[in-house]
Coordinates of C-alpha atoms in Angstrom, one line a residue:
X1 CA 16.9 -43.0 0.5
X2 CA 13.2 -42.8 0.6
X3 CA 12.3 -39.4 -0.6
X4 CA 9.0 -37.6 1.8
X5 CA 6.8 -34.8 0.8
X6 CA 5.7 -32.8 4.0
X7 CA 1.8 -32.8 4.8
X8 CA 1.5 -29.1 3.5
X9 CA 2.5 -29.9 -0.2
X10 CA 0.2 -32.9 -0.4
X11 CA -2.5 -30.4 1.5
X12 CA -1.8 -28.3 -2.1
X13 CA -1.6 -31.5 -4.5
X14 CA -5.0 -32.9 -2.5
X15 CA -6.9 -29.4 -3.3
X16 CA -5.4 -29.1 -6.9
X17 CA -7.0 -32.8 -8.2
X18 CA -10.2 -31.9 -6.0
X19 CA -10.7 -28.9 -8.2
X20 CA -9.8 -30.6 -11.4
X21 CA -12.0 -33.6 -10.8
X22 CA -15.1 -31.9 -9.7
X23 CA -14.7 -28.3 -11.4
X24 CA -17.9 -26.1 -9.5
X25 CA -17.4 -27.9 -5.8
X26 CA -15.8 -25.6 -3.2
X27 CA -13.3 -27.3 -1.1
X28 CA -12.0 -26.2 2.2
X29 CA -8.9 -28.3 2.7
X30 CA -7.0 -27.3 5.4
X31 CA -3.9 -28.9 7.1
X32 CA -3.9 -30.1 11.2
X33 CA -1.8 -28.6 14.4
X34 CA 0.1 -29.8 17.0
X35 CA -0.4 -33.6 17.3
X36 CA -2.3 -33.2 14.7
X37 CA 0.1 -31.6 11.8
X38 CA 0.7 -35.4 10.3
X39 CA -3.9 -34.8 8.9
X40 CA -5.6 -33.1 6.4
X41 CA -9.1 -32.2 6.7
X42 CA -11.6 -31.7 3.8
X43 CA -14.9 -30.4 3.8
X44 CA -17.6 -29.0 1.6
X45 CA -21.1 -28.3 1.0
X46 CA -23.4 -29.9 -1.2
X47 CA -21.7 -31.1 -4.6
X48 CA -20.2 -34.7 -5.1
X49 CA -20.9 -37.8 -2.0
X50 CA -18.4 -38.8 0.6
X51 CA -17.0 -41.6 -1.6
X52 CA -16.5 -39.8 -4.8
X53 CA -14.1 -37.6 -2.4
X54 CA -12.7 -40.7 -0.5
X55 CA -11.6 -41.6 -3.9
X56 CA -9.3 -38.8 -4.3
X57 CA -8.3 -38.6 -0.9
X58 CA -7.1 -42.2 -0.6
X59 CA -4.0 -42.4 -3.0
X60 CA -2.3 -39.8 -0.7
X61 CA -2.7 -41.7 2.8
X62 CA 0.9 -42.2 3.8
X63 CA -0.6 -44.0 6.7
X64 CA -3.7 -45.8 8.5
X65 CA -4.7 -46.3 11.6
X66 CA -5.2 -49.5 13.1
X67 CA -7.2 -50.3 15.6
X68 CA -6.1 -53.8 16.7
X69 CA -2.8 -52.3 16.8
X70 CA -3.1 -49.5 18.3
X71 CA -0.6 -48.5 15.5
X72 CA -0.6 -46.8 12.4
X73 CA 0.1 -48.7 9.7
X74 CA 2.2 -47.2 6.6
X75 CA 1.0 -47.6 2.9
X76 CA 2.7 -47.9 0.0
X77 CA 1.6 -44.6 -1.7
X78 CA 3.3 -42.2 -3.4
X79 CA 2.3 -38.8 -4.9
X80 CA 4.3 -36.3 -7.1
X81 CA 3.7 -32.5 -6.1
X82 CA 5.5 -29.3 -7.5
X83 CA 7.7 -27.8 -4.7
X84 CA 9.1 -24.2 -5.9
X85 CA 9.3 -25.2 -9.2
X86 CA 10.8 -28.7 -8.5
X87 CA 8.8 -31.4 -9.2
X88 CA 9.2 -34.4 -6.4
X89 CA 7.8 -37.6 -5.8
X90 CA 7.8 -39.6 -2.5
X91 CA 5.8 -40.8 0.9
X92 CA 3.3 -38.5 1.5
X93 CA 3.7 -37.7 5.2
X94 CA -0.5 -37.6 5.6
X95 CA -1.5 -39.9 8.7
X96 CA -5.4 -39.9 7.6
X97 CA -7.1 -37.7 5.5
X98 CA -10.9 -36.9 7.5
X99 CA -13.7 -35.6 5.0
X100 CA -16.8 -33.7 6.3
X101 CA -19.7 -32.9 4.0
X102 CA -22.2 -30.6 5.4
X103 CA -25.4 -29.6 3.2
X104 CA -27.2 -25.4 2.3
X105 CA -30.2 -24.5 4.0
X106 CA -32.0 -25.0 0.5
X107 CA -30.6 -28.8 0.1
X108 CA -32.1 -28.9 3.7
X109 CA -35.5 -27.1 2.9
X110 CA -35.7 -29.7 -0.1
X111 CA -35.6 -32.8 1.8
X112 CA -38.1 -31.1 4.6
X113 CA -40.7 -30.7 2.1
X114 CA -39.9 -34.6 0.3
X115 CA -39.9 -35.5 4.1
X116 CA -43.4 -33.8 4.6
X117 CA -45.2 -35.2 1.1
X118 CA -44.0 -39.1 2.9
X119 CA -45.4 -38.1 6.1
X120 CA -48.6 -36.8 5.7
X121 CA -47.6 -32.9 5.7
X122 CA -45.7 -33.7 9.3
X123 CA -43.5 -31.6 10.5
X124 CA -40.0 -32.5 11.1
X125 CA -38.8 -30.0 13.3
X126 CA -41.5 -30.2 15.6
X127 CA -43.1 -34.1 14.3
X128 CA -39.5 -35.4 15.1
X129 CA -39.6 -38.6 17.0
X130 CA -38.9 -41.9 15.4
X131 CA -40.4 -42.8 12.2
X132 CA -40.6 -46.1 10.2
X133 CA -39.5 -46.6 6.5
X134 CA -41.1 -44.8 3.2
X135 CA -40.5 -44.5 -0.1
X136 CA -39.0 -41.1 -1.1
X137 CA -37.7 -40.4 -4.1
X138 CA -37.0 -44.3 -5.1
X139 CA -35.0 -45.0 -1.9
X140 CA -36.1 -46.2 1.3
X141 CA -35.4 -44.6 4.1
X142 CA -34.0 -46.1 7.5
X143 CA -36.2 -46.6 10.5
X144 CA -34.8 -44.2 12.3
X145 CA -35.2 -40.4 14.4
X146 CA -37.1 -37.8 11.5
X147 CA -34.0 -35.7 11.5
X148 CA -31.4 -38.4 10.4
X149 CA -34.4 -39.4 7.5
X150 CA -34.3 -35.6 6.5
X151 CA -30.3 -35.6 6.3
X152 CA -31.0 -39.1 4.7
X153 CA -33.2 -37.5 1.9
X154 CA -30.6 -34.6 1.0
X155 CA -27.6 -36.7 1.6
X156 CA -29.2 -39.9 -0.9
X157 CA -31.3 -37.6 -3.2
X158 CA -31.7 -34.1 -3.1
X159 CA -27.9 -33.0 -3.5
X160 CA -27.2 -35.9 -6.1
X161 CA -29.7 -34.3 -8.0
X162 CA -27.9 -31.0 -7.5
X163 CA -24.9 -32.2 -8.2
X164 CA -25.4 -33.8 -11.5
X165 CA -27.0 -30.6 -13.0
X166 CA -24.4 -28.1 -11.7
X167 CA -22.0 -31.0 -13.2
X168 CA -23.8 -30.1 -16.8
X169 CA -23.7 -26.3 -16.2
X170 CA -20.1 -26.4 -15.6
X171 CA -19.8 -28.6 -18.5
X172 CA -21.6 -26.6 -21.1
X173 CA -20.3 -23.3 -19.4
X174 CA -16.6 -24.4 -19.8
X175 CA -17.6 -24.6 -23.7
X176 CA -19.7 -21.7 -24.4
X177 CA -17.5 -19.4 -23.1
X178 CA -14.3 -18.5 -20.7
X179 CA -14.8 -16.7 -17.9
X180 CA -13.8 -13.0 -17.7
X181 CA -11.3 -11.5 -16.3
X182 CA -11.9 -10.4 -12.9
X183 CA -12.4 -6.6 -12.3
X184 CA -10.9 -4.3 -9.6
X185 CA -14.0 -2.5 -8.6
X186 CA -17.1 -5.0 -8.2
X187 CA -19.3 -2.1 -10.0
X188 CA -16.1 -1.3 -12.8
X189 CA -16.7 -0.4 -16.1
X190 CA -13.8 0.7 -18.7
X191 CA -16.7 2.3 -20.6
X192 CA -18.4 4.2 -18.2
X193 CA -15.0 5.6 -16.6
X194 CA -13.6 6.4 -12.8
X195 CA -16.4 8.5 -10.3
X196 CA -15.0 10.5 -8.0
X197 CA -17.4 11.0 -5.4
X198 CA -18.4 12.4 -1.7
X199 CA -20.8 11.1 1.1
X200 CA -20.4 12.5 4.4
X201 CA -20.5 9.3 5.6
X202 CA -17.7 7.6 3.3
X203 CA -15.9 10.6 2.5
X204 CA -14.0 10.9 -1.1
X205 CA -14.0 7.7 -3.0
X206 CA -13.4 6.3 -6.2
X207 CA -14.8 3.7 -8.0
X208 CA -14.9 1.9 -11.6
X209 CA -11.5 1.2 -11.9
X210 CA -9.6 -1.3 -13.5
X211 CA -6.7 -3.5 -13.1
X212 CA -3.7 -2.0 -15.7
X213 CA -6.4 1.2 -16.5
X214 CA -2.8 3.0 -15.3
X215 CA -5.4 4.8 -12.2
X216 CA -4.0 2.7 -9.3
X217 CA -0.4 4.4 -9.1
X218 CA -2.2 7.9 -9.7
X219 CA -4.7 7.7 -6.7
X220 CA -2.2 6.2 -4.2
X221 CA -0.5 9.6 -5.6
X222 CA -2.6 11.7 -3.7
X223 CA -3.8 9.9 -1.0
X224 CA -6.0 7.4 -2.0
X225 CA -5.7 3.7 -0.5
X226 CA -7.8 0.6 -2.0
X227 CA -10.2 -0.7 0.4
X228 CA -10.6 -4.6 0.2
X229 CA -13.6 -5.0 1.9
X230 CA -15.6 -2.2 0.2
X231 CA -14.2 -2.4 -3.0
X232 CA -12.9 0.5 -3.8
X233 CA -10.8 3.2 -3.8
X234 CA -11.0 5.9 -0.8
X235 CA -9.2 9.3 1.0
X236 CA -8.3 9.5 3.8
X237 CA -9.0 11.3 6.5
X238 CA -12.0 12.9 4.5
X239 CA -15.2 11.3 6.2
X240 CA -17.3 14.7 7.3
X241 CA -14.5 16.9 5.7
X242 CA -16.4 19.3 3.2
X243 CA -13.1 21.4 2.6
X244 CA -9.5 21.0 3.4
X245 CA -6.2 19.2 2.1
X246 CA -7.9 16.0 1.8
X247 CA -10.8 17.7 -0.9
X248 CA -7.6 19.5 -2.5
X249 CA -5.8 16.3 -3.2
X250 CA -9.1 14.7 -4.5
X251 CA -9.7 17.5 -7.0
X252 CA -5.8 17.3 -7.6
X253 CA -6.5 13.4 -8.6
X254 CA -9.3 13.9 -10.3
X255 CA -7.2 16.4 -12.7
X256 CA -4.3 13.8 -13.0
X257 CA -6.2 11.6 -13.9
X258 CA -8.0 13.5 -16.8
X259 CA -4.4 14.0 -18.1
X260 CA -3.2 11.0 -17.7
X261 CA -6.6 10.6 -20.4
X262 CA -8.4 8.0 -18.1
X263 CA -12.6 9.4 -18.1
X264 CA -13.6 10.6 -14.6
X265 CA -16.7 11.1 -13.7
X266 CA -16.6 13.8 -10.3
X267 CA -19.1 14.5 -8.0
X268 CA -17.2 16.7 -5.2
X269 CA -18.2 19.4 -2.7
X270 CA -16.7 23.1 -4.3
X271 CA -13.5 24.5 -3.8
X272 CA -13.0 28.6 -2.7
X273 CA -12.7 30.4 -5.9
X274 CA -9.2 31.2 -5.4
X275 CA -8.2 28.0 -4.7
X276 CA -5.6 26.7 -7.7
X277 CA -4.8 23.4 -8.1
X278 CA -0.8 22.4 -8.4
X279 CA 0.1 21.7 -12.0
X280 CA 2.6 19.2 -11.1
X281 CA 2.7 16.1 -8.9
X282 CA 3.3 16.0 -5.1
X283 CA 7.0 15.2 -3.8
X284 CA 5.9 12.3 -2.5
X285 CA 4.9 11.0 -6.0
X286 CA 6.8 7.4 -6.4
X287 CA 7.6 7.8 -10.1
X288 CA 9.1 11.7 -11.4
X289 CA 7.6 10.5 -15.3
X290 CA 9.9 13.7 -16.8
X291 CA 12.7 13.2 -15.7
X292 CA 12.7 9.2 -15.6
X293 CA 15.7 7.6 -17.0
X294 CA 14.1 5.2 -19.4
X295 CA 14.0 5.2 -22.9
X296 CA 10.6 5.7 -23.8
X297 CA 10.7 2.2 -26.8
X298 CA 11.8 0.5 -24.2
X299 CA 9.9 -3.3 -23.5
X300 CA 11.5 -4.6 -21.1
X301 CA 11.0 -5.5 -17.0
X302 CA 11.7 -2.3 -15.8
X303 CA 13.1 -2.2 -11.4
X304 CA 12.2 1.0 -10.0
X305 CA 13.3 2.4 -6.5
X306 CA 12.0 5.7 -4.9
X307 CA 12.6 6.6 -1.1
X308 CA 8.6 7.2 -1.3
X309 CA 7.5 4.3 -3.3
X310 CA 10.4 1.5 -2.6
X311 CA 11.7 -0.8 -4.6
X312 CA 9.3 -2.1 -7.4
X313 CA 9.6 -4.2 -10.3
X314 CA 7.5 -3.1 -12.7
X315 CA 6.5 -4.5 -16.7
X316 CA 5.8 -8.0 -16.0
X317 CA 3.3 -10.3 -17.6
X318 CA 1.9 -13.4 -16.4
X319 CA 3.1 -16.5 -17.6
X320 CA 7.1 -15.0 -18.7
X321 CA 8.9 -17.0 -15.9
X322 CA 10.1 -14.0 -13.7
X323 CA 7.8 -14.3 -11.3
X324 CA 10.1 -17.3 -9.8
X325 CA 13.0 -15.1 -10.4
X326 CA 11.3 -12.5 -8.1
X327 CA 9.7 -14.4 -5.3
X328 CA 13.2 -15.8 -5.4
X329 CA 14.5 -12.4 -4.0
X330 CA 12.3 -12.1 -1.9
X331 CA 9.7 -9.7 -3.8
X332 CA 5.4 -10.0 -3.4
X333 CA 2.5 -9.2 -6.0
X334 CA 0.5 -6.3 -5.1
X335 CA -2.7 -6.0 -6.2
X336 CA -3.6 -3.2 -5.7
X337 CA 0.0 -2.0 -6.7
X338 CA -0.4 -3.7 -10.2
X339 CA 3.6 -4.8 -9.7
X340 CA 5.6 -6.7 -7.9
X341 CA 7.3 -4.6 -4.6
X342 CA 10.1 -5.5 -1.9
X343 CA 9.1 -5.5 1.5
X344 CA 10.0 -2.8 4.0
X345 CA 11.7 -1.1 1.1
X346 CA 10.2 2.7 1.5
X347 CA 11.8 5.8 3.1
X348 CA 14.8 3.7 2.5
X349 CA 18.2 3.6 0.4
X350 CA 18.1 1.2 -2.2
X351 CA 19.4 -2.1 -1.6
X352 CA 21.8 -2.0 -4.6
X353 CA 23.0 -5.5 -4.0
X354 CA 19.7 -7.4 -4.3
X355 CA 18.3 -4.8 -7.3
X356 CA 21.8 -6.2 -9.0
X357 CA 21.8 -10.0 -8.3
X358 CA 18.2 -9.4 -9.2
X359 CA 18.8 -7.5 -12.8
X360 CA 21.6 -10.3 -13.3
X361 CA 19.1 -13.5 -12.3
X362 CA 16.5 -12.0 -14.5
X363 CA 18.8 -11.0 -17.9
X364 CA 20.1 -15.0 -17.4
X365 CA 16.5 -15.8 -18.4
X366 CA 16.4 -13.7 -21.3
X367 CA 14.1 -10.4 -19.6
X368 CA 15.9 -6.9 -21.0
X369 CA 16.1 -5.5 -17.8
X370 CA 16.6 -1.0 -16.8
X371 CA 17.4 -0.2 -13.1
X372 CA 16.7 3.3 -11.9
X373 CA 17.2 4.6 -8.6
X374 CA 15.3 8.2 -7.4
X375 CA 17.0 9.0 -4.0
X376 CA 15.8 12.1 -4.3
X377 CA 11.9 11.2 -4.4
X378 CA 10.4 11.1 -0.4
X379 CA 8.0 11.8 2.0
X380 CA 8.3 13.2 5.1
X381 CA 9.2 11.0 8.5
X382 CA 4.9 12.4 10.1
X383 CA 3.8 11.5 5.9
X384 CA 5.3 8.0 6.3
X385 CA 4.0 7.7 10.5
X386 CA 0.8 8.5 9.6
X387 CA 0.4 6.3 7.3
X388 CA 1.9 3.5 9.7
X389 CA -0.5 4.1 12.0
X390 CA -3.7 4.8 9.1
X391 CA -1.9 0.8 8.4
X392 CA -2.3 -0.6 11.4
X393 CA -5.8 0.6 11.7
X394 CA -6.4 -1.3 9.1
X395 CA -4.9 -4.7 10.1
X396 CA -6.8 -3.7 13.3
X397 CA -10.3 -3.7 11.5
X398 CA -9.1 -6.6 9.2
X399 CA -7.8 -9.2 12.0
X400 CA -10.5 -8.4 13.6
X401 CA -13.1 -9.3 11.1
X402 CA -11.2 -12.7 11.4
X403 CA -11.6 -13.4 14.5
X404 CA -14.9 -13.0 14.4
X405 CA -14.9 -15.2 11.6
X406 CA -13.3 -17.8 12.3
X407 CA -14.9 -18.2 16.2
X408 CA -18.0 -18.3 14.4
X409 CA -16.8 -20.9 12.1
X410 CA -15.3 -23.0 15.8
X411 CA -19.0 -22.3 17.6
X412 CA -21.0 -23.8 14.6
X413 CA -18.8 -27.1 14.7
X414 CA -18.7 -27.8 17.9
X415 CA -22.2 -27.7 17.5
X416 CA -22.5 -29.6 15.1
X417 CA -21.1 -32.5 16.7
X418 CA -23.1 -31.5 19.8
X419 CA -26.2 -32.4 17.4
X420 CA -25.0 -35.5 15.9
X421 CA -24.0 -36.7 19.5
X422 CA -27.0 -36.1 20.6
X423 CA -28.9 -38.4 18.0
X424 CA -26.8 -41.7 19.7
X425 CA -28.0 -42.4 23.0
X426 CA -24.6 -42.5 25.3
X427 CA -22.9 -45.4 25.6
X428 CA -24.2 -46.8 22.7
X429 CA -21.6 -49.1 21.0
X430 CA -21.2 -49.9 17.1
X431 CA -22.9 -53.0 16.5
X432 CA -20.9 -54.7 14.2
X433 CA -22.6 -55.9 11.1
X434 CA -25.8 -54.8 11.8
X435 CA -27.1 -52.6 9.2
X436 CA -26.7 -49.4 11.5
X437 CA -23.1 -50.2 11.5
X438 CA -22.7 -47.9 8.5
X439 CA -24.1 -44.8 9.6
X440 CA -22.7 -45.4 13.2
X441 CA -19.3 -44.8 12.4
X442 CA -20.1 -42.4 9.2
X443 CA -21.7 -39.9 12.5
X444 CA -18.8 -40.6 14.6
X445 CA -16.7 -39.6 11.7
X446 CA -18.4 -36.4 11.9
X447 CA -18.2 -35.5 14.7
X448 CA -14.6 -36.0 15.3
X449 CA -14.2 -33.7 11.9
X450 CA -16.4 -31.5 13.1
X451 CA -14.7 -31.4 16.7
X452 CA -11.6 -30.7 14.8
X453 CA -12.8 -28.1 12.8
X454 CA -14.4 -26.2 16.0
X455 CA -10.8 -27.1 17.4
X456 CA -8.8 -25.3 14.6
X457 CA -11.3 -22.5 14.2
X458 CA -10.9 -21.7 17.6
X459 CA -7.1 -21.1 17.5
X460 CA -7.2 -20.1 14.7
X461 CA -9.6 -17.0 16.2
X462 CA -7.6 -16.4 18.8
X463 CA -4.8 -16.1 16.5
X464 CA -6.2 -13.0 14.8
X465 CA -7.6 -11.8 18.1
X466 CA -3.7 -11.2 18.7
X467 CA -3.0 -9.7 16.2
X468 CA -6.0 -7.1 16.2
X469 CA -5.4 -6.9 19.3
X470 CA -1.7 -5.4 18.7
X471 CA -2.5 -3.6 15.6
X472 CA -4.4 -1.6 17.7
X473 CA -2.1 -0.5 20.1
X474 CA 0.4 0.4 17.5
X475 CA 0.2 3.8 17.7
X476 CA 0.5 3.9 21.5
X477 CA 4.2 1.5 21.6
X478 CA 5.2 3.9 18.6
X479 CA 4.5 6.9 21.2
X480 CA 5.2 5.5 24.7
X481 CA 7.6 8.4 26.1
X482 CA 10.1 6.5 27.6
X483 CA 10.5 4.5 24.4
X484 CA 10.4 8.0 22.2
X485 CA 12.9 9.9 24.7
X486 CA 15.1 6.2 24.5
X487 CA 14.8 6.6 20.6
X488 CA 15.3 10.6 20.1
X489 CA 18.7 9.7 22.1
X490 CA 19.6 7.3 19.5
X491 CA 19.1 9.8 17.3
X492 CA 20.7 12.8 18.1
X493 CA 23.8 10.1 18.9
X494 CA 23.5 9.3 15.4
X495 CA 23.3 13.0 14.0
X496 CA 26.7 13.9 15.1
X497 CA 28.2 10.7 13.6
X498 CA 26.4 11.9 10.4
X499 CA 28.0 15.5 11.0
X500 CA 31.6 14.1 11.8
X501 CA 31.5 11.9 8.4
X502 CA 30.2 15.1 6.5
X503 CA 33.6 17.3 8.3
X504 CA 35.6 14.2 6.8
X505 CA 35.9 12.3 10.4
X506 CA 35.6 9.2 11.8
X507 CA 32.5 7.8 13.1
X508 CA 30.5 5.0 13.3
X509 CA 33.8 3.0 13.1
X510 CA 34.1 4.0 9.5
X511 CA 34.9 7.2 7.3
X512 CA 33.8 8.5 4.2
X513 CA 35.5 9.9 1.3
X514 CA 33.8 13.7 1.1
X515 CA 35.4 14.7 -2.1
X516 CA 33.0 12.5 -3.6
X517 CA 30.0 14.1 -4.6
X518 CA 28.0 11.3 -4.2
X519 CA 28.8 10.3 -0.4
X520 CA 28.3 14.1 0.5
X521 CA 24.8 13.8 -1.4
X522 CA 24.0 10.4 0.4
X523 CA 25.3 11.6 3.4
X524 CA 23.4 15.1 3.6
X525 CA 20.4 13.2 3.1
X526 CA 20.2 11.1 6.0
X527 CA 21.6 14.4 8.1
X528 CA 18.2 15.7 6.5
X529 CA 16.0 12.5 7.5
X530 CA 17.6 11.9 10.9
X531 CA 17.2 16.2 11.6
X532 CA 13.3 15.2 10.7
X533 CA 12.4 12.6 12.2
X534 CA 14.2 14.0 15.8
X535 CA 11.7 16.9 15.0
X536 CA 8.6 14.7 14.9
X537 CA 9.6 12.8 18.2
X538 CA 9.9 16.1 20.2
X539 CA 7.1 17.1 18.8
X540 CA 5.1 14.1 20.3
X541 CA 7.0 14.4 23.2
X542 CA 5.9 18.2 23.7
X543 CA 2.3 16.8 22.8
X544 CA 2.5 14.2 26.0
X545 CA 4.0 17.0 28.2
X546 CA 1.0 19.4 27.2
X547 CA -1.1 16.6 28.2
X548 CA 0.2 15.6 31.7
X549 CA 3.7 14.1 31.2
X550 CA 6.5 14.6 33.9
X551 CA 9.7 14.6 32.1
X552 CA 12.3 14.1 35.3
X553 CA 15.6 15.5 35.1
X554 CA 18.5 15.6 37.8
X555 CA 17.1 19.3 39.6
X556 CA 14.1 16.6 40.5
X557 CA 15.7 14.2 42.8
X558 CA 18.3 15.0 45.6
X559 CA 20.5 11.8 47.4
X560 CA 18.2 10.2 49.6
X561 CA 15.2 10.7 47.6
X562 CA 13.6 7.5 45.9
X563 CA 12.7 6.8 42.8
X564 CA 10.1 4.6 41.1
X565 CA 11.1 2.5 38.5
X566 CA 9.4 -0.9 37.0
X567 CA 6.9 -0.6 39.6
X568 CA 9.0 -0.7 42.4
X569 CA 11.3 2.2 44.3
X570 CA 15.1 2.4 44.7
X571 CA 16.5 4.9 47.0
X572 CA 18.5 7.4 45.1
X573 CA 22.8 7.7 46.1
X574 CA 24.1 9.5 43.8
X575 CA 22.8 12.3 41.3
X576 CA 23.9 12.0 38.0
X577 CA 23.6 13.7 34.7
X578 CA 21.6 11.4 32.7
X579 CA 20.4 8.8 35.5
X580 CA 20.3 8.3 39.6
X581 CA 22.6 5.7 41.3
X582 CA 20.5 3.4 43.5
X583 CA 21.6 0.4 45.5
X584 CA 21.8 -3.2 42.7
X585 CA 19.4 -6.4 44.3
X586 CA 16.7 -8.4 42.9
X587 CA 13.6 -6.8 42.0
X588 CA 11.2 -8.8 43.9
X589 CA 10.7 -6.3 47.1
X590 CA 8.8 -3.0 46.2
X591 CA 11.6 -1.2 48.1
X592 CA 14.8 -1.5 47.8
X593 CA 17.5 1.2 49.5
X594 CA 20.3 0.7 51.5
X595 CA 19.3 -2.1 54.4
X596 CA 17.3 -4.3 51.6
X597 CA 19.5 -4.5 49.6
X598 CA 20.8 -7.9 48.4
X599 CA 23.8 -7.0 46.6
X600 CA 26.9 -5.6 47.0
X601 CA 27.0 -3.1 43.6
X602 CA 25.5 -0.5 42.2
X603 CA 23.1 0.1 39.6
X604 CA 21.8 3.0 37.2
X605 CA 18.3 3.6 36.3
X606 CA 17.8 6.8 33.5
X607 CA 15.7 9.1 34.0
X608 CA 13.8 8.2 30.7
X609 CA 12.7 5.1 33.2
X610 CA 11.4 6.9 36.3
X611 CA 7.9 6.8 36.4
X612 CA 7.6 8.6 39.8
X613 CA 9.6 10.1 43.2
X614 CA 9.3 10.2 46.5
X615 CA 11.2 11.7 49.5
X616 CA 13.3 10.1 52.2
X617 CA 10.9 11.6 55.3
X618 CA 7.4 10.3 52.8
X619 CA 8.9 7.0 52.5
X620 CA 9.8 6.4 55.6
X621 CA 6.3 7.3 56.3
X622 CA 4.5 5.7 54.1
X623 CA 6.9 2.2 55.3
X624 CA 6.4 3.1 59.3
X625 CA 2.1 2.8 58.4
X626 CA 2.7 -0.9 56.6
X627 CA 5.0 -1.6 59.8

């Protein structure tokens, strides 16, 4: 049976080969979408010439386009790739690989200088008409327009010279020194320690941290978060604030860092003289060192779960074989935490099945494993919800930046395609056998490559813009009054069921043995968490009422009134405890009553889905005006 290799896996292999063959050059290797999903686009700036890159890409073609038969012709190429740790050899599902080489402003500027010297100081931007040949750098320029001659100089003279020098420098650098390990902060200096400062614009920030210095969990515990854009830690909600809980937490974080033996320089607003800093860690800390059951001399992998911190896999090392096992159980690596984590495990009970299966797999691979679960280390629902809203704001900002960047790349690629096309006379065919054939075909390839890039980047910009919009409306969606009221009903039903279980009665289709202390502890914990969540959402509804929200009930309606729901009016046939009974009918007309109903049965609309009320007299007057 013929084995095939997916386009995305071939793309990864092509990127690996280009990196190995051309160290120092940066390539963008993208897989196409939709009808171009079997195509790969490679673009780079300066670096090696197009022919060198094409030689690397040629063995990865699974097919090529035959213009005479107007069809794809399969090749006999085979490629060996590694997918999820397994080596696969097969035919690549790649119909073609587009290559596009750009030139930096420095290269083009040098090319313009050489062109001006060859043409008596003329400016190619202003005197850019048709030019004859000239000898530049030992090569004769083609008879063409000045911008094309400048690009020829950049491609054949300037860029090769710079790439040759870059290759020599890369070889020398590789022999003399190894690449230093990247630091967490651009300003990090272990000898200088960590600097915690306050400015009204940025609030409290912490710079100078490095990977593995132990500062990350302490800062995160005290309300700090990592800013990838600014490359430093920041305390949430401290911008423009010179007093309050945020600054108190910052002073406490400085104290905790110094207690942990980390050098800290602090420049923070002074607290009132009678302010006492807490001497113990807050209850939301993911690790309670005093009551941790991990042996002091344990040297293996620790699987740790707390409600506040989620499920973490700590003390792994690069190359120890644990990464493949953790990825196979949905764990991801966090640069901020410096360890592996299980997504969506915070504020939830430990997934014992996953923890035990992971521990068994790690032990079979030769690792020592210790599992520690602390369900009592938790944060309030309000704190968790505030953290989710803050992360949604961060996502909105991050996705907006990506959308703007992709939109800019799309605009630049399409502009480049138009620029190249403007140099070809309209309707000019390729002159086969003419000296211009090679340049003409290369220009057409560049136009095609830029057009594809422009479309792909445009689709990417649209994708990130949609995600940014969704993140920006996260809080509005979560606190929608109708949705919140329905959520409260479900939570109150859950609370009643937990109370039944604690009383020894069955609920939710099952029963718990309350003679076991661990069952009582878990039910009590769930009851407390549910009550805390109910309190939070009731406060949200109370705030909405204070802002003018109307909560409808049976006291607001009588038989014959009209209730508005989802932009349509329904006649009230009966008033119930939690809903009103209305005529059944398709939602294709603005008013549905006994006369306009299409079906014989009745429907019910809960009060939390009602957004307006109108009396029978007012509705009759309204309909009369429309008639």
